[in-house]
XYZ file of N, CA and C in Angstrom:
450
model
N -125.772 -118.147 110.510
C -125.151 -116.846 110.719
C -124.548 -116.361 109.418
N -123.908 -115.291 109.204
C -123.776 -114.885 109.038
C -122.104 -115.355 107.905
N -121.672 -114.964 106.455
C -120.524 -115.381 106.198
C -119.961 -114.531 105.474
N -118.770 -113.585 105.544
C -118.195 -113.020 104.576
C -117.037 -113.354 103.743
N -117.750 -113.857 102.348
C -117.511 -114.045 101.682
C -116.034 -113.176 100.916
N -116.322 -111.978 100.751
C -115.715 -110.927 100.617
C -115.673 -109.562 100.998
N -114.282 -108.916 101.073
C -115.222 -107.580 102.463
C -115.426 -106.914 101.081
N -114.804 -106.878 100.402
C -114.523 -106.188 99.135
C -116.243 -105.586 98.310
N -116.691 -106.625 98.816
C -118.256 -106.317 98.209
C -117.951 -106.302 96.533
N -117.285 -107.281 95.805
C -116.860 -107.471 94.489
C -118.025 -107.263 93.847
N -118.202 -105.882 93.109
C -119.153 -105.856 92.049
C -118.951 -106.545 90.846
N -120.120 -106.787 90.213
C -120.167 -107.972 88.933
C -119.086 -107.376 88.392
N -118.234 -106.408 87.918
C -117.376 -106.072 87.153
C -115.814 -106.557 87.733
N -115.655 -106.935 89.226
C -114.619 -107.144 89.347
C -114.010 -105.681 90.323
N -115.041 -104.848 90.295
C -114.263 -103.540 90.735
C -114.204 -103.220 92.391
N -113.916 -103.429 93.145
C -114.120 -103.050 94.493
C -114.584 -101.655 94.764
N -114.105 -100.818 93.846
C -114.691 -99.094 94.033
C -116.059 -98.830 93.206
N -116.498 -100.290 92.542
C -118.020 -99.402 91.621
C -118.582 -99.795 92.735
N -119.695 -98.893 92.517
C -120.608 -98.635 93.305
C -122.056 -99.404 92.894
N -122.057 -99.961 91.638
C -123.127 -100.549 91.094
C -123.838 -102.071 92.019
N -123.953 -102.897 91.155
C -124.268 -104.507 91.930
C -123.254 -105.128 92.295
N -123.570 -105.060 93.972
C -122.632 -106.082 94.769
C -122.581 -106.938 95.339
N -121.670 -107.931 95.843
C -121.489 -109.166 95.909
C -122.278 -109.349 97.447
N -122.621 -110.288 98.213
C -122.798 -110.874 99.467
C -122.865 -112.062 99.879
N -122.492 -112.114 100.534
C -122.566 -114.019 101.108
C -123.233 -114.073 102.202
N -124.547 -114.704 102.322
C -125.021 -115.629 103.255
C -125.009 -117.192 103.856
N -124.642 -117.604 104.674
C -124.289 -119.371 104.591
C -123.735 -119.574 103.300
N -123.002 -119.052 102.911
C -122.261 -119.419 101.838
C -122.665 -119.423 100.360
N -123.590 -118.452 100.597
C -124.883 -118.402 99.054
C -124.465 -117.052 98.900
N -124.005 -116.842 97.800
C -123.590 -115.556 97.222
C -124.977 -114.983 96.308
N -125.003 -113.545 96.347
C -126.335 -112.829 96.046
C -125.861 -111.412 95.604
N -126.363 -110.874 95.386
C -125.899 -109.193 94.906
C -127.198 -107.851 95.187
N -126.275 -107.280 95.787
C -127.238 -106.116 96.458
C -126.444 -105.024 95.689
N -127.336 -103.722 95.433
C -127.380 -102.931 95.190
C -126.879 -101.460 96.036
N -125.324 -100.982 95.450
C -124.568 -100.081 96.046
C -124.117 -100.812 97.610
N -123.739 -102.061 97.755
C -123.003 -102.695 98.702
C -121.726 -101.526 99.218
N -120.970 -101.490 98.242
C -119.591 -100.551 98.939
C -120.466 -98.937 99.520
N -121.003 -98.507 99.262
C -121.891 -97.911 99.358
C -122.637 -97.318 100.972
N -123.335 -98.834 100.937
C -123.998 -98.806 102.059
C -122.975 -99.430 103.492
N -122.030 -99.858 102.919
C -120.739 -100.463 103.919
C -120.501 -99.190 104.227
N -119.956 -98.523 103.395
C -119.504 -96.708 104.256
C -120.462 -96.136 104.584
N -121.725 -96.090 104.694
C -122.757 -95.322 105.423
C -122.436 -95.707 106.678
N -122.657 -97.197 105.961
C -122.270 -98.062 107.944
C -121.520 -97.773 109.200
N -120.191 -97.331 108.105
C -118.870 -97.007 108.805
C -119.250 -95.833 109.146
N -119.616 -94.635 108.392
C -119.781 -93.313 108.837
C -120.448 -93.689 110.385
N -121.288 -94.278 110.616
C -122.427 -94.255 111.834
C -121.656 -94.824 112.923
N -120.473 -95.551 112.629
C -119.964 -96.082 114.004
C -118.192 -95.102 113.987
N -118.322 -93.835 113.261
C -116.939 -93.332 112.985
C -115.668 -93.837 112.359
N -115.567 -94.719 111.271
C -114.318 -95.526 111.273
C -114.825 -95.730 109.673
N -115.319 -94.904 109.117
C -115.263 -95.050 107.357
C -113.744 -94.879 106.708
N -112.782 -94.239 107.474
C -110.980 -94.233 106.939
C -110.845 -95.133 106.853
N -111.176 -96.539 106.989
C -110.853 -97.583 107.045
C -111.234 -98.055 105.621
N -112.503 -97.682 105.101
C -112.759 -98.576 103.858
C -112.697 -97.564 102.916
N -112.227 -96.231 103.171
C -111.618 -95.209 102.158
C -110.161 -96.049 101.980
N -109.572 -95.515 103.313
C -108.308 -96.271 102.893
C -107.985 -97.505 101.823
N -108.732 -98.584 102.726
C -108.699 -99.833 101.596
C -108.874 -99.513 100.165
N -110.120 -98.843 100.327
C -110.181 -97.901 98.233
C -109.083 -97.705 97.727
N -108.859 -96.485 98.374
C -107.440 -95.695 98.290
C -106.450 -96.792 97.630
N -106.248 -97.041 98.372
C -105.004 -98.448 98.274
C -105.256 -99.482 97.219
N -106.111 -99.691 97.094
C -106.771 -100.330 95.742
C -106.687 -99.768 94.192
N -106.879 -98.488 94.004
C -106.720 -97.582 93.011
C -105.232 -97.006 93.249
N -105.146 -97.493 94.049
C -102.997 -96.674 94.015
C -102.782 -97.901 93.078
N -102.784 -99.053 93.436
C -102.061 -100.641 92.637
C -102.368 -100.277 90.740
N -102.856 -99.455 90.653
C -103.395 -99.132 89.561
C -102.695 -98.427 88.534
N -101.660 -97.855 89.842
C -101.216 -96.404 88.940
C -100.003 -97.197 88.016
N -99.942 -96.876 86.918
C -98.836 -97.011 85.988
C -97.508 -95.996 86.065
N -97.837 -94.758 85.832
C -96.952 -93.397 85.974
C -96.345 -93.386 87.293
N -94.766 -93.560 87.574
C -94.075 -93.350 87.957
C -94.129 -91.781 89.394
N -94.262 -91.113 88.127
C -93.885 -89.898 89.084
C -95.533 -89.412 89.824
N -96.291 -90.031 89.501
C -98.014 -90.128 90.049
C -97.882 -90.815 90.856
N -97.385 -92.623 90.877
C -97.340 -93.211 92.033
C -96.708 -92.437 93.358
N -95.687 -91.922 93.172
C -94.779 -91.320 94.606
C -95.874 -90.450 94.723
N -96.559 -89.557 94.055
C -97.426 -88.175 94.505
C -98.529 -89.138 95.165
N -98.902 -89.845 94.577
C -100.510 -90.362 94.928
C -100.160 -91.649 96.960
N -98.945 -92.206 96.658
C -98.135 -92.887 97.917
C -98.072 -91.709 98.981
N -97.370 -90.365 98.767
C -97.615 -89.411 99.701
C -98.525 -89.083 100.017
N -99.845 -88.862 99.279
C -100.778 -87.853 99.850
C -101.789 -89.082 100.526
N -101.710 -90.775 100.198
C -102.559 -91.872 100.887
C -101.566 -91.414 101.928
N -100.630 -91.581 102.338
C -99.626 -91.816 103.775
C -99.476 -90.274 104.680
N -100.059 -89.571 103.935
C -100.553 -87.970 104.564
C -101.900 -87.872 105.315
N -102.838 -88.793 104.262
C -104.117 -88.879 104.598
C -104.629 -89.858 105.732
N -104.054 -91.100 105.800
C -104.954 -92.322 106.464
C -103.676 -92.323 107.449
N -102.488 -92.797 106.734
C -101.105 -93.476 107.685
C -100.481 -92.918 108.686
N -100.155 -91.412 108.229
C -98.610 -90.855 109.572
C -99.683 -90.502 111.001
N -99.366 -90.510 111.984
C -99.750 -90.243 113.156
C -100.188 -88.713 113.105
N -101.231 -88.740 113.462
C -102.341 -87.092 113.492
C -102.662 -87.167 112.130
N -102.670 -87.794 111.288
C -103.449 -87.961 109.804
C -104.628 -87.742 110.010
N -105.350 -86.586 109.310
C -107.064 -86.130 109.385
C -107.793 -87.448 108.958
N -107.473 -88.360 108.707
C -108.588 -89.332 108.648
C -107.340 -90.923 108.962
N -106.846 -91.049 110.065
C -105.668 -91.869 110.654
C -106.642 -93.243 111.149
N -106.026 -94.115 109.748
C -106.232 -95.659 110.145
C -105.839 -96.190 111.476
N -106.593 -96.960 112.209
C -106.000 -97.416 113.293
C -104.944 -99.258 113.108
N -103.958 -98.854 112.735
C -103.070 -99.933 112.834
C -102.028 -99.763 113.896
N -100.846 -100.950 114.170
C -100.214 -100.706 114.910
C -98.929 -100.142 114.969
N -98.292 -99.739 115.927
C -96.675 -99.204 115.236
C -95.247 -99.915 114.506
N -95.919 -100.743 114.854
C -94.528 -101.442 113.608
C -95.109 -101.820 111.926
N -96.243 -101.724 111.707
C -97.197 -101.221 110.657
C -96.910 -100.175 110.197
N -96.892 -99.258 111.036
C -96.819 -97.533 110.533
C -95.646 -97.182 110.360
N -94.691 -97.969 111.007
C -93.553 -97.660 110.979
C -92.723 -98.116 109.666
N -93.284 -99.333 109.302
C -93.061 -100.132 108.159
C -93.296 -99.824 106.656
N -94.475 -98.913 107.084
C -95.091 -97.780 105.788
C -94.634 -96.831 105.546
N -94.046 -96.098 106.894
C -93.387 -95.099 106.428
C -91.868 -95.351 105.750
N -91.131 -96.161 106.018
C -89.904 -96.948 105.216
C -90.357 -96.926 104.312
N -91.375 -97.573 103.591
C -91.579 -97.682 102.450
C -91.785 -96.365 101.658
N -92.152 -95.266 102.274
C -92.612 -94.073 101.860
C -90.671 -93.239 100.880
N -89.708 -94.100 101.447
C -88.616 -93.815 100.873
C -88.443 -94.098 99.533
N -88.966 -95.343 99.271
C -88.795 -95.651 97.197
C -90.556 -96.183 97.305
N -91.502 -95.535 96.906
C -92.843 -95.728 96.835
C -93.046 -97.172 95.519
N -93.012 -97.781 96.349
C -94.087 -99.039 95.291
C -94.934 -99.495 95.307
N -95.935 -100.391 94.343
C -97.551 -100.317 94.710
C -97.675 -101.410 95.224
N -96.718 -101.854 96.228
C -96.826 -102.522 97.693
C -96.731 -102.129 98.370
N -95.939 -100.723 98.587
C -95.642 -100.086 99.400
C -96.987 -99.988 100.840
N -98.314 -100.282 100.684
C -99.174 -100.093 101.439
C -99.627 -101.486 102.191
N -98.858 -102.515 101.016
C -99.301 -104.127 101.420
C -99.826 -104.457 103.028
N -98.525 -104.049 103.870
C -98.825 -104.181 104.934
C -99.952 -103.459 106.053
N -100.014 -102.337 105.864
C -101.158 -101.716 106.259
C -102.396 -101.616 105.693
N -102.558 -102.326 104.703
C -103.814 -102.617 103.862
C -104.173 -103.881 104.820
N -103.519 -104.525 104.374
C -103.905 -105.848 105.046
C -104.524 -105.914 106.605
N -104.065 -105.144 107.591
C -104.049 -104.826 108.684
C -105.634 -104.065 109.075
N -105.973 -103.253 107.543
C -107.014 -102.702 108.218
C -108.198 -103.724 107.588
N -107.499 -104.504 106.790
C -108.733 -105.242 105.793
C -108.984 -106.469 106.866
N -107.975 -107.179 107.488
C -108.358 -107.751 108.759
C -109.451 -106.895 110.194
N -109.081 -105.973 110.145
C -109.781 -105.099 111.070
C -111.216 -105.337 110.607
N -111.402 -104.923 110.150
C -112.838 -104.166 109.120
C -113.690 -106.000 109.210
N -113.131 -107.213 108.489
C -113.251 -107.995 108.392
C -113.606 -108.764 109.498
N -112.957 -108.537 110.582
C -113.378 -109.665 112.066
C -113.906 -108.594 112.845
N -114.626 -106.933 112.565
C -114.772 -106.468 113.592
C -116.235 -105.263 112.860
N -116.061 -104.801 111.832
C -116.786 -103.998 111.621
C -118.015 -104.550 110.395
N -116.947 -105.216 109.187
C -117.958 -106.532 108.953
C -119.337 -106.929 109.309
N -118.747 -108.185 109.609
C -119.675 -108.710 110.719
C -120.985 -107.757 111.793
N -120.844 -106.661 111.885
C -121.742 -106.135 112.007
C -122.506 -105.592 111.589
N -121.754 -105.522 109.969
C -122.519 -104.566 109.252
C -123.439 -105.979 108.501
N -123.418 -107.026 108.580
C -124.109 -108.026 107.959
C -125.325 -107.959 108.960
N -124.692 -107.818 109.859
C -126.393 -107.517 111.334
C -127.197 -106.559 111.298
N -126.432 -105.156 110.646
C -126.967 -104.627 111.175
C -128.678 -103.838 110.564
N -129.572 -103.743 110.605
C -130.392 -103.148 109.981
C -130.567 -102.395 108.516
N -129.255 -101.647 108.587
C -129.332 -101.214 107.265
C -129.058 -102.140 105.847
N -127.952 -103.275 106.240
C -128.060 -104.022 105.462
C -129.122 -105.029 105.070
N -129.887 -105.361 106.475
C -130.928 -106.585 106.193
C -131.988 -106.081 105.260
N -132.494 -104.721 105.423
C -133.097 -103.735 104.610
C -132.774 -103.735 103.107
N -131.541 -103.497 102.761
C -130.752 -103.389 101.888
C -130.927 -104.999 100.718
N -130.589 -105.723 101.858
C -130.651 -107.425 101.054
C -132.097 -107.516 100.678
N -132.899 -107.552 101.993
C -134.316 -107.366 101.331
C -134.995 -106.763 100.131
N -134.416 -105.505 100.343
C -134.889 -105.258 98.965
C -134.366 -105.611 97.670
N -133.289 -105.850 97.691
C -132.484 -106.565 96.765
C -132.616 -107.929 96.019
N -133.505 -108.326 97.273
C -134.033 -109.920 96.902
C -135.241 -109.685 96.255
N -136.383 -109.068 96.730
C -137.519 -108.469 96.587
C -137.303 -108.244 94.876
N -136.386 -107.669 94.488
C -136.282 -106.813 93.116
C -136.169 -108.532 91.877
N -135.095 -109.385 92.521
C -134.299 -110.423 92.141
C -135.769 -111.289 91.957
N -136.624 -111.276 92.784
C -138.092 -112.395 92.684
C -138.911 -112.049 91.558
């Protein structure tokens, strides 16, 4: 069956947001397919729940920010976008999660998301994952990937 290695789809560079060659694990044999993060959000688009691995992005490139007065702007408009309740693209976590984020939304730090990152990266990981290793578009995807690699 099936093993994820990483949901992250770690491209050779280390980057979770390139889009270039990405990581996969089969039985524990790591391999690299082509536009992995990529084809993970097509995935998501098809079963409705791509906020989830925007978010995770999101949240990934916030840890990034150096500038002060960018972090609080860039902390509001992720916790506008994915986090507060009726958010146009609203992660599904739970309320002491959301509730916990929004506290944090008082002095913004680039943990400030720790907990609801984690929450959806578990989600995604034991639920959407795993299917996307099943599902057609990826086996397609590896195939050809291997195909190229021979």
């Amino acid at each position: 069956m099936y093993s994820a290695c990483d949901l992250r789809l770690m491209s050779n560079t280390g980057s979770p947001a390139d889009l270039g060659l990405s990581q996969f694990c089969i039985n524990g044999q790591a391999g690299f397919i082509r536009n992995g993060v990529a084809a993970f959000r097509a995935f998501l688009k098809t079963e409705f729940s791509e906020e989830n691995l925007e978010f995770w992005l999101a949240c990934e490139e916030f840890k990034k920010t150096r500038s002060t007065a960018k972090l609080v702007s860039k902390a509001h408009r992720i916790f506008e976008e994915f986090v507060d309740v009726q958010a146009p693209r609203e992660v599904n976590i739970d309320f002491q999660t959301r509730e916990a984020t929004r506290k944090n939304m008082q002095e913004p730090s680039l943990t400030c998301f720790d907990q609801a990152q984690g929450k959806v990266h578990s989600l995604m990981e034991k639920d959407s994952y795993p299917r996307f290793l099943r599902s057609k578009m990826y086996l397609d995807l590896l195939s050809q990937s291997q195909r190229r690699l021979s």
